[in-house]
Amino acid sequence: TILPTRSARTSVAQLRNAGFAVVVAETPKGGGTNSRVRVGPYADRAKADAAANRLRREFRLETCVTDSP
């Protein structure tokens, strides 16, 4: 999920408190900064899909499951 940095910090704290492993990457945009919040990694696709479903259901976040190297 890509969020303004202030919103990302709040989301990251909530996600970590809920037990998710979270990584944040900040990128400049229009004189400000946006943050990409990533959750994982997971051992397999089924666990990643289950986490994505939980994020959508409990936190109302847009999710996208991707393969990473």
Short mmCIF file of C-alpha atoms in Angstrom, two decimals:
data_model
loop_
_atom_site.label_atom_id
_atom_site.label_comp_id
_atom_site.label_asym_id
_atom_site.label_seq_id
_atom_site.Cartn_x
_atom_site.Cartn_y
_atom_site.Cartn_z
CA THR A 1 0.00 0.00 0.00
CA ILE A 2 1.29 3.48 -0.82
CA LEU A 3 0.43 6.12 1.79
CA PRO A 4 1.52 9.62 2.77
CA THR A 5 4.40 9.24 5.24
CA ARG A 6 2.42 10.36 8.31
CA SER A 7 -0.35 7.85 7.60
CA ALA A 8 2.23 5.16 6.90
CA ARG A 9 3.84 5.59 10.31
CA THR A 10 0.48 5.07 12.01
CA SER A 11 -0.31 2.05 9.84
CA VAL A 12 3.12 0.51 10.45
CA ALA A 13 2.70 0.75 14.21
CA GLN A 14 -0.76 -0.85 14.03
CA LEU A 15 0.44 -3.64 11.75
CA ARG A 16 3.46 -4.42 13.90
CA ASN A 17 1.27 -4.51 17.01
CA ALA A 18 -0.94 -7.01 15.18
CA GLY A 19 2.08 -9.26 14.57
CA PHE A 20 2.92 -8.46 10.93
CA ALA A 21 6.52 -8.10 9.74
CA VAL A 22 6.57 -4.68 8.06
CA VAL A 23 9.05 -2.90 5.77
CA VAL A 24 8.66 0.74 4.66
CA ALA A 25 10.24 2.38 1.60
CA GLU A 26 9.93 6.17 1.30
CA THR A 27 9.86 7.91 -2.09
CA PRO A 28 9.71 11.64 -2.92
CA LYS A 29 6.53 12.83 -4.61
CA GLY A 30 5.37 16.35 -5.42
CA GLY A 31 7.43 18.11 -2.77
CA GLY A 32 6.46 15.53 -0.14
CA THR A 33 7.11 11.91 0.58
CA ASN A 34 5.02 8.80 0.04
CA SER A 35 5.70 5.51 1.76
CA ARG A 36 5.24 2.01 0.38
CA VAL A 37 4.32 -0.34 3.21
CA ARG A 38 5.17 -3.99 2.63
CA VAL A 39 4.23 -6.94 4.79
CA GLY A 40 6.09 -10.23 4.78
CA PRO A 41 7.88 -12.22 3.53
CA TYR A 42 5.86 -15.42 3.77
CA ALA A 43 6.98 -19.01 3.25
CA ASP A 44 4.43 -19.65 0.51
CA ARG A 45 1.74 -18.02 -1.59
CA ALA A 46 -1.13 -19.41 0.54
CA LYS A 47 0.23 -17.71 3.68
CA ALA A 48 0.76 -14.46 1.76
CA ASP A 49 -2.81 -14.59 0.41
CA ALA A 50 -4.17 -15.25 3.92
CA ALA A 51 -2.24 -12.24 5.27
CA ALA A 52 -3.53 -10.06 2.41
CA ASN A 53 -7.10 -11.10 3.19
CA ARG A 54 -6.60 -10.24 6.85
CA LEU A 55 -5.12 -6.83 5.94
CA ARG A 56 -8.12 -6.05 3.73
CA ARG A 57 -10.64 -7.30 6.29
CA GLU A 58 -9.19 -5.92 9.53
CA PHE A 59 -7.33 -2.82 8.34
CA ARG A 60 -9.22 -1.97 5.13
CA LEU A 61 -5.96 -1.70 3.20
CA GLU A 62 -5.51 -2.30 -0.50
CA THR A 63 -3.23 -5.27 -1.00
CA CYS A 64 -1.25 -6.90 -3.78
CA VAL A 65 0.60 -10.19 -3.33
CA THR A 66 3.82 -10.35 -5.33
CA ASP A 67 6.74 -12.72 -5.71
CA SER A 68 10.02 -11.30 -4.53
CA PRO A 69 13.54 -12.55 -5.12
#
